[in-house]
Structure formats: C-alpha cells, structure tokens
Amino acid sequence: MPKQGYHHGDLRRALVDAALMLIEKQGPQGFNLSDAAKSAGVTPAAVYRHFGGRDDLIAECARQGFEIFADLMDHAYNGGKPSALSAFEATGRAYLAFARKFPGHYMAMFESGISLNTNPDLARASERARQVFSRAAEKLSQHIPADKRPPAAMFSAHIWAMSHGVVELFTRGKPGARAPFPPEELLEAGIGIYLRGLGLVPPDE
C-alpha cells in the first residue's frame, strides 16, 4: 500500500511527533533519521525538506519543550499564590510535572547533548525558561537589603539544579516509584531549607 503524503506543514509536525516517540522509547541517541522517517510514514529523503539532520530534528523537539516548559512554570508562578515563597515553590513543582507529562521533550532538552546555541530559536526558548526562575528569585529576595542580597541568578540556578536532581533520581523511570518521599515533598523541603539558609525567607514563613 503506498504511503500517504503530507501536505501544508503536516510532515514537519509528524516528524517531530515521531522523534519524540522514539526519544521516549529509545533515548535521544537511540534512533536515526531513517527511523524517524519510517515512523512518520515517509522516505528518509523527505526529512531533509524540513531538517538538516538528526540533530536539527532533536533541536526542534528541545525548542518546543522549552516553550512548553516556560509556559508551565510561568503559569505556576503567576497563578495567584499567596506569597513569594509559595509561588517560587510552585515553579519547582511545575518542573516535576513537566518531566512526567513530556518525557520526550525533557530528554531532548537535557539528555540529548544538543547545544542550546544550536540555533537562535532554541537559544531564545531556553533563555525564556531560565528567566522564569530568575524573575521568581528576584521577587523572593526583595526584602533583603541590596548590599546583602545574594545574586538571583546564583540561587535560581541552585533551585533549578535541585529540581533537576529530584526529577532524575526520584521521578523518571522505575527508580522514581521507590522514592523515600513523594518528589514534590522532597523538593518543597529542599527549597525551604536552602532559601532559609540564605536568609531569603523569614524563619517563620
């Protein structure tokens, strides 16, 4: 039976969807362009109408992931939380939720080895996601005098790393089912301890 062709942009979307499925099942390094083309129902040559190679296809998966990621974290932060601390913690929980719901995108973003500077669109998307954490950190530190205030970029990077660690150790795959505590509780406690140690939230908050 002949393969059905794709028209008006559908092929690009189909290739991204196929790549995300393969990444989720086989890892970012576990497939090639021929595999993606086969999954999308087209010839390998058709892939090059939209992507320069496998890395270009994965970079697009990562770009879309960072856009979704930033949207989720931005919504979490601006969701009417009663305090700067609870809003900041909400961004961490959004990180965990993203990794669970979009594993293919997550792996393309963080496990593919693709440079964030591969193309301008990917760089902008990743920077937008980073800025959500940075804005949250700046808001949280406003009560500390400027000359004693830790750099927002520093502690927002630490919280990003903490969130990423909880995802890797206790959320993704079978080991996550054996976490000593729910991942959300682990992250919330870790954020609270860290921020209080820096004096970024009052002890009684």
mmCIF file of C-alpha atoms in Angstrom:
data_model
loop_
_atom_site.group_PDB
_atom_site.id
_atom_site.type_symbol
_atom_site.label_atom_id
_atom_site.label_comp_id
_atom_site.label_asym_id
_atom_site.label_seq_id
_atom_site.Cartn_x
_atom_site.Cartn_y
_atom_site.Cartn_z
ATOM 1 C CA MET A 1 0.000 0.000 0.000
ATOM 2 C CA PRO A 2 1.577 3.355 -0.956
ATOM 3 C CA LYS A 3 2.434 5.752 1.820
ATOM 4 C CA GLN A 4 0.202 8.764 2.132
ATOM 5 C CA GLY A 5 1.898 12.094 1.579
ATOM 6 C CA TYR A 6 1.862 15.008 3.971
ATOM 7 C CA HIS A 7 0.833 18.490 2.938
ATOM 8 C CA HIS A 8 0.922 22.106 4.159
ATOM 9 C CA GLY A 9 3.264 21.617 7.086
ATOM 10 C CA ASP A 10 1.927 18.296 8.371
ATOM 11 C CA LEU A 11 5.160 16.466 7.575
ATOM 12 C CA ARG A 12 7.254 18.655 9.853
ATOM 13 C CA ARG A 13 4.851 18.088 12.734
ATOM 14 C CA ALA A 14 4.679 14.369 12.007
ATOM 15 C CA LEU A 15 8.467 14.095 12.060
ATOM 16 C CA VAL A 16 8.696 15.913 15.394
ATOM 17 C CA ASP A 17 5.999 13.668 16.857
ATOM 18 C CA ALA A 18 7.812 10.597 15.557
ATOM 19 C CA ALA A 19 11.115 11.794 17.006
ATOM 20 C CA LEU A 20 9.538 12.465 20.399
ATOM 21 C CA MET A 21 8.095 8.961 20.469
ATOM 22 C CA LEU A 22 11.465 7.443 19.540
ATOM 23 C CA ILE A 23 13.308 9.568 22.089
ATOM 24 C CA GLU A 24 10.921 8.464 24.813
ATOM 25 C CA LYS A 25 11.267 4.788 23.912
ATOM 26 C CA GLN A 26 14.907 4.560 22.838
ATOM 27 C CA GLY A 27 16.633 7.670 24.146
ATOM 28 C CA PRO A 28 17.938 10.661 22.179
ATOM 29 C CA GLN A 29 20.849 8.653 20.790
ATOM 30 C CA GLY A 30 18.834 5.525 20.064
ATOM 31 C CA PHE A 31 17.417 6.378 16.650
ATOM 32 C CA ASN A 32 18.423 7.878 13.320
ATOM 33 C CA LEU A 33 16.686 9.881 10.610
ATOM 34 C CA SER A 34 15.587 6.736 8.810
ATOM 35 C CA ASP A 35 13.813 5.578 11.969
ATOM 36 C CA ALA A 36 12.026 8.914 12.293
ATOM 37 C CA ALA A 37 11.043 8.866 8.619
ATOM 38 C CA LYS A 38 9.717 5.326 8.906
ATOM 39 C CA SER A 39 7.667 6.221 11.975
ATOM 40 C CA ALA A 40 6.236 9.229 10.139
ATOM 41 C CA GLY A 41 5.457 7.114 7.075
ATOM 42 C CA VAL A 42 7.761 8.895 4.619
ATOM 43 C CA THR A 43 11.077 8.263 2.894
ATOM 44 C CA PRO A 44 14.335 9.386 4.568
ATOM 45 C CA ALA A 45 14.881 11.900 1.793
ATOM 46 C CA ALA A 46 11.655 13.662 2.765
ATOM 47 C CA VAL A 47 13.088 14.534 6.165
ATOM 48 C CA TYR A 48 15.623 16.874 4.585
ATOM 49 C CA ARG A 49 12.850 19.108 3.279
ATOM 50 C CA HIS A 50 12.414 20.304 6.847
ATOM 51 C CA PHE A 51 15.511 19.346 8.863
ATOM 52 C CA GLY A 52 19.204 19.430 8.075
ATOM 53 C CA GLY A 53 19.887 16.246 10.021
ATOM 54 C CA ARG A 54 19.043 14.272 13.144
ATOM 55 C CA ASP A 55 20.479 16.899 15.480
ATOM 56 C CA ASP A 56 18.357 19.548 13.808
ATOM 57 C CA LEU A 57 15.250 17.419 14.387
ATOM 58 C CA ILE A 58 16.146 16.852 18.038
ATOM 59 C CA ALA A 59 16.874 20.561 18.464
ATOM 60 C CA GLU A 60 13.328 21.321 17.304
ATOM 61 C CA CYS A 61 11.970 18.843 19.859
ATOM 62 C CA ALA A 62 14.044 20.604 22.516
ATOM 63 C CA ARG A 63 12.873 24.045 21.386
ATOM 64 C CA GLN A 64 9.236 23.033 21.638
ATOM 65 C CA GLY A 65 9.957 21.510 25.025
ATOM 66 C CA PHE A 66 11.484 24.708 26.396
ATOM 67 C CA GLU A 67 8.477 26.684 25.170
ATOM 68 C CA ILE A 68 6.068 24.315 26.944
ATOM 69 C CA PHE A 69 8.349 24.262 29.992
ATOM 70 C CA ALA A 70 8.456 28.059 30.238
ATOM 71 C CA ASP A 71 4.676 28.316 29.798
ATOM 72 C CA LEU A 72 4.059 25.825 32.600
ATOM 73 C CA MET A 73 6.470 27.498 35.006
ATOM 74 C CA ASP A 74 5.219 30.971 34.172
ATOM 75 C CA HIS A 75 1.635 29.856 34.781
ATOM 76 C CA ALA A 76 2.672 28.222 38.063
ATOM 77 C CA TYR A 77 4.440 31.351 39.266
ATOM 78 C CA ASN A 78 1.656 33.731 38.264
ATOM 79 C CA GLY A 79 -1.162 31.514 39.473
ATOM 80 C CA GLY A 80 -2.260 33.705 42.368
ATOM 81 C CA LYS A 81 -0.061 32.162 45.076
ATOM 82 C CA PRO A 82 -0.331 33.956 48.454
ATOM 83 C CA SER A 83 3.399 34.565 48.952
ATOM 84 C CA ALA A 84 6.650 34.844 47.030
ATOM 85 C CA LEU A 85 7.824 31.607 48.647
ATOM 86 C CA SER A 86 4.758 29.577 47.665
ATOM 87 C CA ALA A 87 4.920 30.991 44.138
ATOM 88 C CA PHE A 88 8.605 30.067 43.891
ATOM 89 C CA GLU A 89 7.893 26.536 45.156
ATOM 90 C CA ALA A 90 5.127 26.242 42.543
ATOM 91 C CA THR A 91 7.701 26.680 39.784
ATOM 92 C CA GLY A 92 9.631 23.734 41.186
ATOM 93 C CA ARG A 93 6.531 21.560 41.201
ATOM 94 C CA ALA A 94 5.858 22.617 37.610
ATOM 95 C CA TYR A 95 9.339 21.315 36.748
ATOM 96 C CA LEU A 96 8.393 17.891 38.119
ATOM 97 C CA ALA A 97 5.044 17.935 36.327
ATOM 98 C CA PHE A 98 6.695 18.801 33.025
ATOM 99 C CA ALA A 99 9.180 15.922 33.275
ATOM 100 C CA ARG A 100 6.332 13.483 33.923
ATOM 101 C CA LYS A 101 3.983 14.716 31.215
ATOM 102 C CA PHE A 102 6.506 15.459 28.457
ATOM 103 C CA PRO A 103 9.300 12.887 28.793
ATOM 104 C CA GLY A 104 10.313 13.055 25.133
ATOM 105 C CA HIS A 105 10.710 16.810 25.239
ATOM 106 C CA TYR A 106 12.528 16.609 28.577
ATOM 107 C CA MET A 107 15.043 14.112 27.208
ATOM 108 C CA ALA A 108 15.599 16.165 24.060
ATOM 109 C CA MET A 109 16.254 19.239 26.207
ATOM 110 C CA PHE A 110 18.501 17.768 28.869
ATOM 111 C CA GLU A 111 19.825 14.387 27.736
ATOM 112 C CA SER A 112 20.492 14.708 24.015
ATOM 113 C CA GLY A 113 23.770 16.595 24.212
ATOM 114 C CA ILE A 114 22.371 19.211 21.824
ATOM 115 C CA SER A 115 23.904 22.638 22.452
ATOM 116 C CA LEU A 116 21.393 25.280 23.463
ATOM 117 C CA ASN A 117 23.121 27.543 20.958
ATOM 118 C CA THR A 118 22.445 25.164 18.063
ATOM 119 C CA ASN A 119 20.101 27.748 16.593
ATOM 120 C CA PRO A 120 18.699 31.130 17.699
ATOM 121 C CA ASP A 121 15.164 29.816 18.280
ATOM 122 C CA LEU A 122 16.371 27.122 20.676
ATOM 123 C CA ALA A 123 18.612 29.612 22.489
ATOM 124 C CA ARG A 124 15.715 32.055 22.930
ATOM 125 C CA ALA A 125 13.350 29.359 24.180
ATOM 126 C CA SER A 126 15.842 28.042 26.740
ATOM 127 C CA GLU A 127 16.634 31.568 27.932
ATOM 128 C CA ARG A 128 12.923 32.293 28.361
ATOM 129 C CA ALA A 129 12.598 29.270 30.634
ATOM 130 C CA ARG A 130 15.635 30.333 32.659
ATOM 131 C CA GLN A 131 14.224 33.830 33.049
ATOM 132 C CA VAL A 132 11.090 32.492 34.757
ATOM 133 C CA PHE A 133 13.247 31.115 37.573
ATOM 134 C CA SER A 134 15.336 34.298 37.668
ATOM 135 C CA ARG A 135 12.297 36.587 37.949
ATOM 136 C CA ALA A 136 10.893 34.428 40.732
ATOM 137 C CA ALA A 137 14.228 34.580 42.560
ATOM 138 C CA GLU A 138 14.458 38.353 42.240
ATOM 139 C CA LYS A 139 10.948 38.801 43.647
ATOM 140 C CA LEU A 140 11.719 36.482 46.542
ATOM 141 C CA SER A 141 14.841 38.435 47.531
ATOM 142 C CA GLN A 142 13.291 41.905 47.589
ATOM 143 C CA HIS A 143 13.067 42.079 51.391
ATOM 144 C CA ILE A 144 16.856 41.678 51.741
ATOM 145 C CA PRO A 145 18.982 44.860 51.513
ATOM 146 C CA ALA A 146 20.632 45.123 48.118
ATOM 147 C CA ASP A 147 24.164 45.046 49.538
ATOM 148 C CA LYS A 148 23.423 41.758 51.338
ATOM 149 C CA ARG A 149 21.272 40.170 48.663
ATOM 150 C CA PRO A 150 22.647 37.003 47.026
ATOM 151 C CA PRO A 151 22.712 37.145 43.219
ATOM 152 C CA ALA A 152 19.326 35.992 41.966
ATOM 153 C CA ALA A 153 20.976 34.141 39.090
ATOM 154 C CA MET A 154 23.027 32.108 41.562
ATOM 155 C CA PHE A 155 20.251 30.831 43.775
ATOM 156 C CA SER A 156 17.789 30.400 40.916
ATOM 157 C CA ALA A 157 20.414 28.157 39.273
ATOM 158 C CA HIS A 158 20.723 26.205 42.517
ATOM 159 C CA ILE A 159 16.959 25.666 42.670
ATOM 160 C CA TRP A 160 16.955 24.611 39.007
ATOM 161 C CA ALA A 161 19.679 22.081 39.826
ATOM 162 C CA MET A 162 17.771 20.831 42.865
ATOM 163 C CA SER A 163 14.598 20.401 40.821
ATOM 164 C CA HIS A 164 16.517 18.599 38.104
ATOM 165 C CA GLY A 165 18.111 16.274 40.662
ATOM 166 C CA VAL A 166 14.752 15.308 42.146
ATOM 167 C CA VAL A 167 13.446 14.582 38.646
ATOM 168 C CA GLU A 168 16.432 12.424 37.731
ATOM 169 C CA LEU A 169 16.609 10.476 40.992
ATOM 170 C CA PHE A 170 13.008 10.126 42.063
ATOM 171 C CA THR A 171 10.593 10.984 39.243
ATOM 172 C CA ARG A 172 11.676 9.408 35.973
ATOM 173 C CA GLY A 173 11.566 5.669 35.340
ATOM 174 C CA LYS A 174 11.150 2.782 37.757
ATOM 175 C CA PRO A 175 13.534 4.121 40.430
ATOM 176 C CA GLY A 176 11.121 7.009 40.906
ATOM 177 C CA ALA A 177 8.495 4.602 42.238
ATOM 178 C CA ARG A 178 10.840 3.795 45.130
ATOM 179 C CA ALA A 179 11.418 7.380 46.276
ATOM 180 C CA PRO A 180 11.618 7.617 50.100
ATOM 181 C CA PHE A 181 9.145 10.519 49.998
ATOM 182 C CA PRO A 182 6.896 11.993 47.303
ATOM 183 C CA PRO A 183 9.100 14.001 44.914
ATOM 184 C CA GLU A 184 7.021 17.140 45.476
ATOM 185 C CA GLU A 185 7.626 16.931 49.236
ATOM 186 C CA LEU A 186 11.339 16.344 48.743
ATOM 187 C CA LEU A 187 11.637 19.380 46.515
ATOM 188 C CA GLU A 188 9.496 21.623 48.705
ATOM 189 C CA ALA A 189 11.508 20.742 51.815
ATOM 190 C CA GLY A 190 14.792 21.211 49.984
ATOM 191 C CA ILE A 191 13.770 24.604 48.634
ATOM 192 C CA GLY A 192 12.619 25.746 52.055
ATOM 193 C CA ILE A 193 15.835 24.653 53.794
ATOM 194 C CA TYR A 194 18.025 26.199 51.103
ATOM 195 C CA LEU A 195 16.236 29.539 50.983
ATOM 196 C CA ARG A 196 16.082 29.879 54.758
ATOM 197 C CA GLY A 197 19.788 29.134 54.932
ATOM 198 C CA LEU A 198 20.427 32.058 52.600
ATOM 199 C CA GLY A 199 18.061 34.282 54.566
ATOM 200 C CA LEU A 200 15.780 34.654 51.586
ATOM 201 C CA VAL A 201 12.630 33.893 53.562
ATOM 202 C CA PRO A 202 11.902 34.627 57.208
ATOM 203 C CA PRO A 203 12.281 31.663 59.603
ATOM 204 C CA ASP A 204 8.583 31.721 60.498
ATOM 205 C CA GLU A 205 7.271 31.792 56.882
#
